[in-house]
Short mmCIF file of C-alpha atoms in Angstrom, two decimals:
data_model
loop_
_atom_site.label_atom_id
_atom_site.label_comp_id
_atom_site.label_asym_id
_atom_site.label_seq_id
_atom_site.Cartn_x
_atom_site.Cartn_y
_atom_site.Cartn_z
CA MET T 1 3.52 22.23 60.19
CA LYS T 2 6.95 21.74 58.88
CA ILE T 3 8.73 23.09 56.38
CA GLY T 4 9.32 19.71 54.59
CA SER T 5 6.05 18.18 54.62
CA VAL T 6 4.91 21.33 53.06
CA ILE T 7 7.19 20.90 50.56
CA LYS T 8 6.18 17.39 50.72
CA CYS T 9 2.64 17.56 50.28
CA VAL T 10 3.14 19.74 47.64
CA ILE T 11 4.85 17.24 45.71
CA TYR T 12 2.37 14.43 45.95
CA VAL T 13 -0.23 16.75 44.91
CA PHE T 14 1.22 17.71 41.65
CA VAL T 15 2.07 14.01 40.60
CA PHE T 16 -1.43 12.99 42.16
CA PHE T 17 -2.94 15.35 39.31
CA ALA T 18 -0.04 14.81 36.67
CA PHE T 19 -0.45 11.42 36.15
CA ALA T 20 -4.43 11.17 37.20
CA LYS T 21 -5.91 11.68 33.83
CA ALA T 22 -3.04 9.72 32.81
CA TYR T 23 -3.05 6.88 34.30
CA THR T 24 -7.20 6.36 33.86
CA GLN T 25 -6.82 6.86 30.33
CA GLU T 26 -4.15 4.03 30.03
CA SER T 27 -5.88 1.86 32.47
CA GLN T 28 -8.67 1.79 29.45
CA LEU T 29 -5.93 0.42 26.57
CA ASP T 30 -6.95 -2.41 24.71
CA TYR T 31 -3.88 -4.52 23.55
CA LEU T 32 -3.38 -5.15 19.52
CA SER T 33 -0.93 -8.31 18.76
CA ARG T 34 0.81 -7.97 16.08
CA GLN T 35 -1.30 -10.67 14.18
CA GLU T 36 -4.59 -7.98 14.65
CA ALA T 37 -2.65 -5.00 13.40
CA VAL T 38 -1.78 -6.74 10.18
CA ARG T 39 -5.33 -7.75 9.54
CA GLN T 40 -6.72 -4.42 10.17
CA MET T 41 -3.95 -2.96 8.12
CA LEU T 42 -4.60 -5.37 4.68
CA GLU T 43 -8.10 -4.61 5.51
CA ASN T 44 -8.24 -1.14 6.06
CA ASN T 45 -5.00 0.71 4.66
CA PHE T 46 -6.08 3.22 1.55
CA GLY T 47 -2.82 2.75 -0.17
CA ILE T 48 -3.40 -0.94 -0.31
CA LYS T 49 -7.12 -0.61 -1.03
CA LEU T 50 -5.91 1.62 -4.23
CA ALA T 51 -3.23 -0.98 -5.30
CA ASN T 52 -6.08 -3.74 -5.16
CA ASN T 53 -8.20 -1.47 -7.25
CA GLN T 54 -5.31 -1.54 -9.74
CA VAL T 55 -5.25 -4.96 -9.74
CA SER T 56 -9.12 -5.80 -10.36
CA VAL T 57 -8.57 -3.30 -13.33
CA ALA T 58 -5.53 -4.94 -14.73
CA GLU T 59 -7.48 -8.50 -14.40
CA ASN T 60 -11.10 -6.69 -15.98
CA ASN T 61 -8.11 -5.85 -18.82
CA THR T 62 -7.57 -9.68 -19.40
CA SER T 63 -11.07 -10.83 -20.06
CA ILE T 64 -11.90 -12.07 -23.26
CA LEU T 65 -14.51 -8.96 -23.67
CA ASN T 66 -11.35 -6.72 -23.88
CA SER T 67 -9.64 -9.10 -26.00
CA ASN T 68 -10.75 -8.39 -29.75
CA TYR T 69 -11.34 -12.37 -30.36
CA LEU T 70 -15.12 -11.71 -30.11
CA PRO T 71 -16.76 -10.24 -33.48
CA THR T 72 -18.32 -6.63 -33.28
CA VAL T 73 -22.84 -6.92 -33.81
CA PHE T 74 -24.64 -3.65 -34.32
CA GLY T 75 -27.55 -2.10 -35.52
CA LEU T 76 -28.74 0.73 -38.23
CA ALA T 77 -32.21 1.69 -38.54
CA GLY T 78 -32.86 4.93 -40.07
CA ALA T 79 -36.62 6.79 -41.07
CA ASN T 80 -37.21 9.17 -43.53
CA PHE T 81 -40.01 11.90 -44.40
CA ASP T 82 -39.93 13.92 -47.48
CA ARG T 83 -43.36 16.33 -48.69
CA THR T 84 -43.22 17.74 -52.49
CA SER T 85 -45.43 19.76 -54.11
CA SER T 86 -44.73 19.59 -58.00
CA ASN T 87 -45.82 20.99 -61.53
CA THR T 88 -45.37 18.84 -64.65
CA ASP T 89 -45.74 20.77 -67.58
CA PHE T 90 -46.46 18.60 -71.19
CA ASN T 91 -44.95 21.71 -73.54
CA GLY T 92 -47.97 21.31 -76.10
CA ALA T 93 -47.94 17.51 -76.10
CA LEU T 94 -51.09 15.82 -77.28
CA ASP T 95 -53.07 13.15 -75.26
CA GLN T 96 -54.87 10.10 -77.07
CA ASN T 97 -57.55 12.35 -78.88
CA GLY T 98 -55.78 14.67 -80.00
CA ASN T 99 -55.89 17.42 -77.68
CA PRO T 100 -53.43 19.15 -75.76
CA ARG T 101 -52.58 18.01 -72.00
CA PRO T 102 -52.94 19.80 -69.08
CA ASP T 103 -50.25 20.32 -66.62
CA PHE T 104 -50.84 17.63 -63.77
CA GLU T 105 -50.12 18.97 -60.44
CA ILE T 106 -49.14 17.18 -57.72
CA LEU T 107 -49.78 19.32 -54.11
CA ASP T 108 -48.28 17.87 -50.74
CA ALA T 109 -47.11 14.66 -52.22
CA GLU T 110 -45.09 12.81 -49.16
CA THR T 111 -42.70 9.67 -49.66
CA THR T 112 -41.71 7.67 -46.45
CA ARG T 113 -38.59 4.92 -45.95
CA TYR T 114 -38.15 2.79 -43.36
CA ASP T 115 -34.97 0.60 -43.00
CA ALA T 116 -33.34 -1.32 -40.18
CA SER T 117 -30.45 -4.18 -40.46
CA ILE T 118 -28.11 -5.59 -38.32
CA ASN T 119 -24.54 -5.60 -39.09
CA ALA T 120 -21.56 -7.85 -37.97
CA SER T 121 -17.84 -8.09 -38.69
CA TYR T 122 -14.94 -10.45 -36.88
CA THR T 123 -11.34 -10.30 -37.73
CA LEU T 124 -9.96 -14.44 -38.57
CA PHE T 125 -6.55 -12.76 -38.57
CA ASP T 126 -4.67 -9.53 -37.42
CA GLY T 127 -1.08 -10.92 -38.07
CA LEU T 128 -1.42 -12.03 -34.38
CA GLY T 129 -1.23 -8.67 -33.08
CA ARG T 130 -4.56 -9.34 -30.57
CA TYR T 131 -2.90 -12.45 -29.43
CA TYR T 132 0.52 -11.11 -28.09
CA ASN T 133 -1.77 -7.81 -27.07
CA TYR T 134 -4.26 -10.29 -25.01
CA LYS T 135 -0.71 -12.21 -23.59
CA GLN T 136 0.49 -8.55 -22.70
CA LEU T 137 -2.64 -7.98 -20.72
CA LYS T 138 -1.64 -11.25 -18.82
CA GLU T 139 1.71 -10.25 -18.28
CA ARG T 140 0.39 -6.84 -16.92
CA TYR T 141 -2.13 -7.82 -14.69
CA ASN T 142 0.71 -10.12 -13.10
CA LEU T 143 2.83 -6.88 -12.72
CA SER T 144 -0.25 -5.40 -11.05
CA GLN T 145 0.08 -8.47 -8.63
CA LEU T 146 3.62 -7.44 -7.50
CA GLU T 147 3.08 -3.79 -7.76
CA ALA T 148 0.36 -4.36 -5.01
CA ARG T 149 2.42 -6.47 -2.92
CA GLU T 150 5.40 -4.07 -3.18
CA THR T 151 2.74 -1.80 -1.61
CA ILE T 152 1.62 -4.01 1.27
CA GLU T 153 5.35 -5.00 1.84
CA ASN T 154 6.28 -1.41 2.25
CA THR T 155 2.84 -0.69 4.56
CA MET T 156 3.78 -3.57 6.46
CA LEU T 157 7.39 -2.25 7.27
CA GLN T 158 5.75 1.03 8.51
CA LEU T 159 3.41 -0.86 10.28
CA PHE T 160 6.25 -2.75 12.32
CA SER T 161 8.41 0.94 12.69
CA VAL T 162 5.12 2.29 14.21
CA TYR T 163 4.28 -0.80 16.26
CA TYR T 164 7.16 -1.37 18.00
CA GLU T 165 7.89 2.77 18.62
CA VAL T 166 4.83 2.23 20.44
CA ALA T 167 5.98 -0.69 22.10
CA ARG T 168 9.99 0.85 23.13
CA ILE T 169 7.72 3.91 24.36
CA GLU T 170 5.89 1.11 26.50
CA GLU T 171 8.54 -0.85 27.96
CA ASN T 172 10.59 2.48 28.41
CA LEU T 173 7.50 4.19 30.57
CA ASN T 174 7.62 1.10 33.08
CA VAL T 175 11.10 1.83 33.18
CA LEU T 176 10.52 5.48 34.41
CA ARG T 177 7.34 4.62 36.65
CA ASP T 178 10.14 1.61 38.02
CA ALA T 179 12.57 4.93 38.88
CA LEU T 180 9.53 7.26 40.31
CA GLU T 181 8.60 4.49 42.91
CA ILE T 182 12.49 4.04 43.66
CA SER T 183 12.47 7.68 44.11
CA LYS T 184 9.38 8.14 46.40
CA GLU T 185 10.77 5.32 48.08
CA ARG T 186 13.84 7.74 48.84
CA GLU T 187 12.23 10.73 49.74
CA THR T 188 10.04 8.11 52.25
CA ARG T 189 13.43 6.52 53.89
CA ALA T 190 14.86 10.35 53.94
CA SER T 191 12.04 11.48 56.06
CA TYR T 192 12.14 8.80 58.52
CA GLN T 193 15.96 9.46 59.02
CA PHE T 194 15.63 13.01 59.20
CA GLU T 195 13.21 12.27 62.06
CA TYR T 196 15.56 10.60 63.90
CA GLY T 197 18.16 12.71 63.27
CA GLN T 198 20.25 10.60 61.12
CA VAL T 199 20.39 12.36 58.28
CA ASN T 200 20.10 16.23 57.53
CA LYS T 201 17.55 18.04 54.92
CA LEU T 202 19.50 17.87 52.36
CA GLU T 203 18.77 13.82 51.55
CA ILE T 204 15.28 14.61 51.61
CA LEU T 205 15.51 18.10 48.60
CA ASN T 206 17.60 15.65 46.92
CA ALA T 207 15.11 13.22 46.54
CA GLN T 208 11.95 15.19 46.38
CA VAL T 209 13.77 17.01 43.38
CA ASP T 210 14.62 13.11 41.50
CA ILE T 211 10.90 12.72 42.22
CA VAL T 212 9.91 15.78 40.08
CA THR T 213 12.40 14.78 37.67
CA ASP T 214 11.35 11.07 36.73
CA SER T 215 7.46 12.37 37.27
CA ILE T 216 8.65 14.88 34.23
CA ASN T 217 9.77 12.14 32.34
CA ILE T 218 7.09 10.10 32.82
CA LEU T 219 4.90 12.96 31.59
CA ASN T 220 6.87 13.46 28.67
CA THR T 221 6.87 9.40 28.08
CA GLN T 222 3.35 9.13 28.07
CA GLN T 223 2.84 12.03 25.58
CA GLN T 224 5.39 10.45 22.82
CA LEU T 225 3.34 7.27 23.58
CA ARG T 226 0.09 8.76 22.39
CA ASN T 227 1.61 10.16 19.60
CA ALA T 228 3.12 6.89 18.56
CA GLN T 229 -0.64 5.60 18.88
CA ARG T 230 -1.93 8.09 16.55
CA ASP T 231 0.49 7.23 14.60
CA LEU T 232 -0.25 3.61 14.71
CA ASN T 233 -4.02 4.45 14.24
CA VAL T 234 -3.13 6.25 10.76
CA VAL T 235 -1.11 3.06 9.29
CA LEU T 236 -4.29 1.22 10.54
CA ALA T 237 -6.93 3.94 9.29
CA ARG T 238 -8.89 3.44 12.80
CA GLU T 239 -10.17 6.28 14.86
CA LEU T 240 -7.43 8.62 15.79
CA GLU T 241 -8.44 8.35 19.29
CA ASP T 242 -8.80 4.55 19.67
CA LEU T 243 -5.53 3.95 21.25
CA LYS T 244 -4.07 0.93 21.32
CA SER T 245 -1.11 -0.80 23.69
CA THR T 246 1.12 -3.48 21.58
CA ASP T 247 2.74 -6.16 22.34
CA THR T 248 6.55 -6.02 23.75
CA THR T 249 7.75 -9.61 22.89
CA LEU T 250 9.97 -10.44 20.54
CA VAL T 251 11.16 -13.61 19.00
CA PHE T 252 14.29 -13.39 16.34
CA LEU T 253 14.15 -15.44 13.25
CA ASN T 254 16.97 -18.36 13.40
CA GLU T 255 19.81 -17.29 11.64
CA LEU T 256 19.80 -20.48 9.34
CA VAL T 257 16.59 -19.86 8.36
CA MET T 258 17.07 -16.03 7.51
CA GLU T 259 20.59 -17.11 5.34
CA SER T 260 18.59 -19.60 3.47
CA TYR T 261 16.33 -16.52 2.74
CA VAL T 262 19.66 -14.32 1.41
CA GLU T 263 20.22 -17.20 -0.62
CA LYS T 264 17.08 -17.18 -2.39
CA ALA T 265 16.72 -13.31 -2.90
CA LYS T 266 16.73 -13.51 -6.61
CA SER T 267 13.83 -15.41 -7.48
CA ASN T 268 11.76 -14.18 -4.53
CA ASN T 269 12.37 -10.05 -4.71
CA VAL T 270 9.67 -8.45 -5.78
CA SER T 271 11.64 -5.42 -7.54
CA LEU T 272 13.40 -7.99 -9.32
CA LEU T 273 10.26 -10.13 -9.79
CA GLN T 274 8.83 -6.72 -11.82
CA ALA T 275 11.91 -5.99 -13.85
CA GLU T 276 11.37 -9.34 -15.10
CA GLN T 277 7.67 -8.62 -16.05
CA ASP T 278 8.53 -5.42 -17.56
CA ILE T 279 11.25 -7.42 -19.68
CA VAL T 280 8.48 -9.96 -20.76
CA ILE T 281 5.76 -7.06 -22.07
CA THR T 282 8.62 -5.43 -23.69
CA ASP T 283 8.81 -8.74 -25.48
CA TYR T 284 5.46 -9.12 -26.13
CA GLU T 285 5.36 -5.30 -27.70
CA ILE T 286 8.16 -6.27 -30.45
CA LYS T 287 5.84 -9.55 -31.24
CA LYS T 288 2.50 -7.13 -31.74
CA THR T 289 5.20 -4.93 -34.13
CA LYS T 290 5.85 -7.53 -36.37
CA GLY T 291 2.42 -8.50 -36.41
CA LEU T 292 1.92 -5.13 -38.40
CA PHE T 293 4.01 -7.07 -41.59
CA LEU T 294 1.24 -9.36 -41.74
CA PRO T 295 -1.88 -8.97 -43.87
CA THR T 296 -5.75 -8.92 -41.64
CA ILE T 297 -8.01 -10.65 -43.04
CA GLY T 298 -11.98 -10.19 -41.94
CA LEU T 299 -15.60 -11.52 -42.40
CA THR T 300 -18.68 -9.17 -42.60
CA GLY T 301 -22.52 -9.98 -42.49
CA SER T 302 -25.44 -8.18 -42.31
CA TYR T 303 -29.00 -8.57 -42.98
CA GLY T 304 -31.56 -5.70 -43.89
CA TRP T 305 -35.53 -4.98 -43.94
CA ASN T 306 -36.60 -1.59 -45.78
CA LEU T 307 -39.81 -0.38 -46.34
CA SER T 308 -40.45 2.60 -49.15
CA ASN T 309 -43.90 4.36 -49.63
CA ASN T 310 -44.16 6.63 -52.88
CA PRO T 311 -46.34 9.13 -54.10
CA ALA T 312 -47.73 9.21 -57.47
CA SER T 313 -46.52 10.48 -59.99
CA ALA T 314 -46.65 12.36 -63.30
CA PHE T 315 -46.43 8.75 -65.13
CA PHE T 316 -46.46 6.15 -62.47
CA PRO T 317 -49.07 5.42 -59.67
CA GLY T 318 -48.36 5.81 -56.42
CA THR T 319 -46.01 2.60 -54.59
CA THR T 320 -45.22 0.60 -51.72
CA ARG T 321 -41.97 -1.52 -51.47
CA THR T 322 -40.70 -3.78 -49.10
CA SER T 323 -37.35 -5.79 -49.06
CA ASN T 324 -35.21 -7.60 -46.94
CA THR T 325 -31.85 -8.01 -47.63
CA LEU T 326 -28.62 -10.79 -46.51
CA ALA T 327 -25.01 -9.75 -47.95
CA ALA T 328 -22.16 -11.61 -46.08
CA GLY T 329 -18.37 -10.82 -47.36
CA ALA T 330 -14.60 -11.60 -47.05
CA SER T 331 -11.82 -8.93 -46.86
CA LEU T 332 -8.22 -9.08 -46.97
CA ARG T 333 -5.74 -6.07 -46.05
CA TRP T 334 -1.91 -6.25 -46.16
CA ASN T 335 -0.03 -2.71 -45.91
CA LEU T 336 2.48 -3.61 -48.49
CA PHE T 337 4.44 -0.13 -47.46
CA ASP T 338 2.97 2.52 -44.58
CA GLY T 339 5.69 4.80 -44.94
CA GLY T 340 8.25 2.99 -42.85
CA GLN T 341 6.04 3.50 -39.64
CA SER T 342 6.19 -0.20 -38.77
CA VAL T 343 10.07 -0.84 -39.19
CA VAL T 344 10.56 2.51 -36.78
CA GLY T 345 8.43 0.64 -34.48
CA LEU T 346 9.81 -2.59 -34.61
CA LYS T 347 13.65 -0.83 -34.39
CA ASN T 348 12.32 1.26 -30.93
CA ALA T 349 10.58 -1.94 -29.52
CA LYS T 350 13.68 -4.08 -30.15
CA ILE T 351 15.67 -0.95 -28.26
CA ALA T 352 13.14 -1.09 -25.36
CA LEU T 353 13.72 -4.52 -24.50
CA ASP T 354 17.54 -3.73 -24.57
CA SER T 355 16.70 -0.86 -21.88
CA GLN T 356 14.89 -3.19 -19.74
CA GLN T 357 17.64 -5.71 -19.82
CA LEU T 358 20.50 -3.21 -18.59
CA LEU T 359 17.38 -1.66 -15.80
CA LYS T 360 17.40 -5.00 -14.67
CA GLU T 361 20.89 -5.84 -14.14
CA GLN T 362 21.35 -2.26 -12.91
CA LEU T 363 18.76 -3.25 -10.50
CA GLU T 364 19.73 -6.78 -9.86
CA GLN T 365 23.73 -4.79 -8.31
CA GLN T 366 21.49 -2.38 -6.22
CA VAL T 367 19.49 -5.44 -4.51
CA TYR T 368 22.20 -7.49 -3.78
CA ARG T 369 24.29 -4.51 -2.66
CA ASP T 370 21.16 -4.05 -0.34
CA ILE T 371 20.71 -6.82 0.52
CA ALA T 372 24.37 -7.48 1.76
CA ASN T 373 24.50 -3.72 3.93
CA ALA T 374 20.68 -5.35 5.24
CA GLU T 375 21.89 -8.54 6.79
CA GLY T 376 25.15 -6.63 7.61
CA ASN T 377 23.52 -4.02 9.67
CA TYR T 378 21.08 -6.73 10.99
CA LYS T 379 24.19 -8.73 12.32
CA ASN T 380 25.39 -5.87 13.58
CA ALA T 381 22.62 -4.72 15.48
CA LEU T 382 21.38 -8.23 16.94
CA ALA T 383 25.00 -8.40 18.65
CA ILE T 384 24.79 -5.11 20.08
CA TYR T 385 21.55 -6.42 21.40
CA ARG T 386 23.32 -9.16 23.11
CA LEU T 387 25.67 -6.65 24.56
CA GLN T 388 23.03 -4.44 25.92
CA GLU T 389 21.45 -7.10 27.42
CA GLN T 390 24.53 -7.86 29.01
CA ASN T 391 24.63 -4.20 29.90
CA VAL T 392 21.82 -4.41 31.75
CA ILE T 393 22.64 -6.94 33.91
CA THR T 394 26.15 -5.14 34.72
CA ASN T 395 23.66 -2.23 36.20
CA GLN T 396 21.66 -4.32 37.75
CA ALA T 397 23.97 -6.15 39.88
CA ASN T 398 25.74 -2.42 40.44
CA PHE T 399 22.50 -0.99 41.50
CA GLU T 400 21.45 -3.59 43.90
CA ARG T 401 24.73 -3.33 45.35
CA SER T 402 24.22 0.24 45.35
CA GLN T 403 21.29 0.20 47.20
CA GLU T 404 22.34 -2.15 49.44
CA ARG T 405 25.66 -0.07 50.60
CA PHE T 406 23.25 3.12 50.84
CA LYS T 407 20.99 1.52 53.16
CA LEU T 408 23.64 0.82 55.45
CA GLY T 409 24.74 4.83 54.78
CA GLN T 410 28.29 4.07 52.82
CA VAL T 411 27.14 5.55 50.04
CA THR T 412 25.58 8.90 49.35
CA SER T 413 22.33 9.95 47.37
CA ILE T 414 23.81 11.19 44.96
CA GLU T 415 25.89 8.39 44.36
CA PHE T 416 22.85 5.86 44.76
CA ARG T 417 20.79 8.00 42.17
CA GLN T 418 24.14 7.84 39.44
CA ALA T 419 23.84 4.49 39.45
CA GLN T 420 20.02 4.50 38.91
CA LEU T 421 20.20 6.63 36.54
CA ASN T 422 23.46 4.16 34.87
CA LEU T 423 20.94 1.32 35.15
CA LEU T 424 17.99 3.60 33.75
CA ASN T 425 19.90 4.96 30.54
CA ALA T 426 20.86 0.83 29.85
CA GLN T 427 17.35 -0.56 30.00
CA THR T 428 16.28 2.27 28.07
CA THR T 429 19.40 1.37 25.65
CA LYS T 430 18.57 -2.06 25.37
CA ASN T 431 14.60 -1.56 24.57
CA ALA T 432 15.95 0.88 21.63
CA ALA T 433 18.47 -1.91 20.26
CA LYS T 434 16.17 -4.54 21.02
CA TYR T 435 13.76 -2.87 18.04
CA THR T 436 16.32 -1.38 16.21
CA ALA T 437 17.40 -5.54 15.34
CA LYS T 438 13.89 -6.64 14.96
CA LEU T 439 13.41 -4.07 12.32
CA ALA T 440 16.45 -4.61 10.44
CA GLU T 441 15.30 -8.19 10.64
CA ILE T 442 12.02 -7.00 9.02
CA GLN T 443 13.96 -5.00 5.88
CA LEU T 444 16.24 -8.19 5.31
CA LEU T 445 12.96 -9.94 4.97
CA GLN T 446 11.59 -7.72 2.73
CA LEU T 447 14.42 -7.49 0.83
CA THR T 448 14.75 -11.21 0.60
CA GLY T 449 11.01 -11.70 -0.61
CA GLN T 450 9.70 -13.40 2.39
CA LEU T 451 7.92 -10.43 4.43
CA LEU T 452 4.65 -11.80 3.47
CA ASN T 453 5.73 -15.70 4.16
CA VAL T 454 6.73 -15.02 7.75
CA ASP T 455 4.39 -15.34 11.39
CA PHE T 456 4.72 -11.87 13.41
#
């Protein structure tokens, strides 16, 4: 057998076994659409579940059961037992017959007492403290919803970063496979030409080297793809080895629509909305503190039952006493002076409100900067993608022209390979530019507060 045939067989065996397992796994991959990925993320992601739990806690806190508007009712019950032995000395006192009275001894005299009551208290007025506290809890619930929304937006940005990374690698993998097929065809053509004496052995060896290079590139890319797919499964909280294929088609939003989103960013950005909620909550804190200067008026009531069994004594016979008691009352408490704590608390609450307003102004400046940068990055990335699309068309035409000339023997295999590599680089660069532009669009949507309002 010729040396060239041996080398060719070795290469084909290497390629076959290297790709056999990878191709088998990829053929079993299921397709995961963007909509399905978002659905699974919302249902399974651990961070989102934790954020939803915080919302549930805040919602429970807004219940009437946590408002201090309902009365307090409690029951009391008790039982007492007493066993006493006593001796009474009358110190020479005479009885009705004129005789000295004997000592009166009582052994193990038992006394039992039972009581039970139901008590209720209700605050009619507490300086509006509970009213503003209830309002504050409502605003904290709204704030928790905004915090959950921020968590969802950040997780969605993370999701699409990984999702589009899988898509980019899949597209690159297809490009590399096409390059491998071209190298195989080149090697086959060179083998036929060598048999007929049209080329020397170097052409076959060059093609075989390129086949190995393309095969190694595919293996590395396949491993990158599996790693990215596992990263995607982590975000979705899915089984790590349940690898999925993604959607590589992209549609960019209309520029006029995006501009309208940017104009409305102030009223939709989740960070600014949270800052506004913080101001409202702090304002209610001031109103609560002012309530400390007002009186508190309350009502109390109780109904009680008592039973007492008393043993006989030296002077009285044993008795059993039962009583029922109904009581009601009103109270007023007014702290005329509490050492100045209320005054200090009010001053600090006003300072806290001023600080929240300053933080909001600072945040507004940062958000507007981030939006301006994100908008510029998006437009720049989109323009680069358009240029890269044109670059692929140019390199494709150059490759096809080089391929025709290569078949006619007008260019060398090295020149043909260079044209092939130029096309390969242009295609992978275009893929990277496409997903970079899409991620820039998603980041801009997040900053404008529209990420959850757009269909993917």
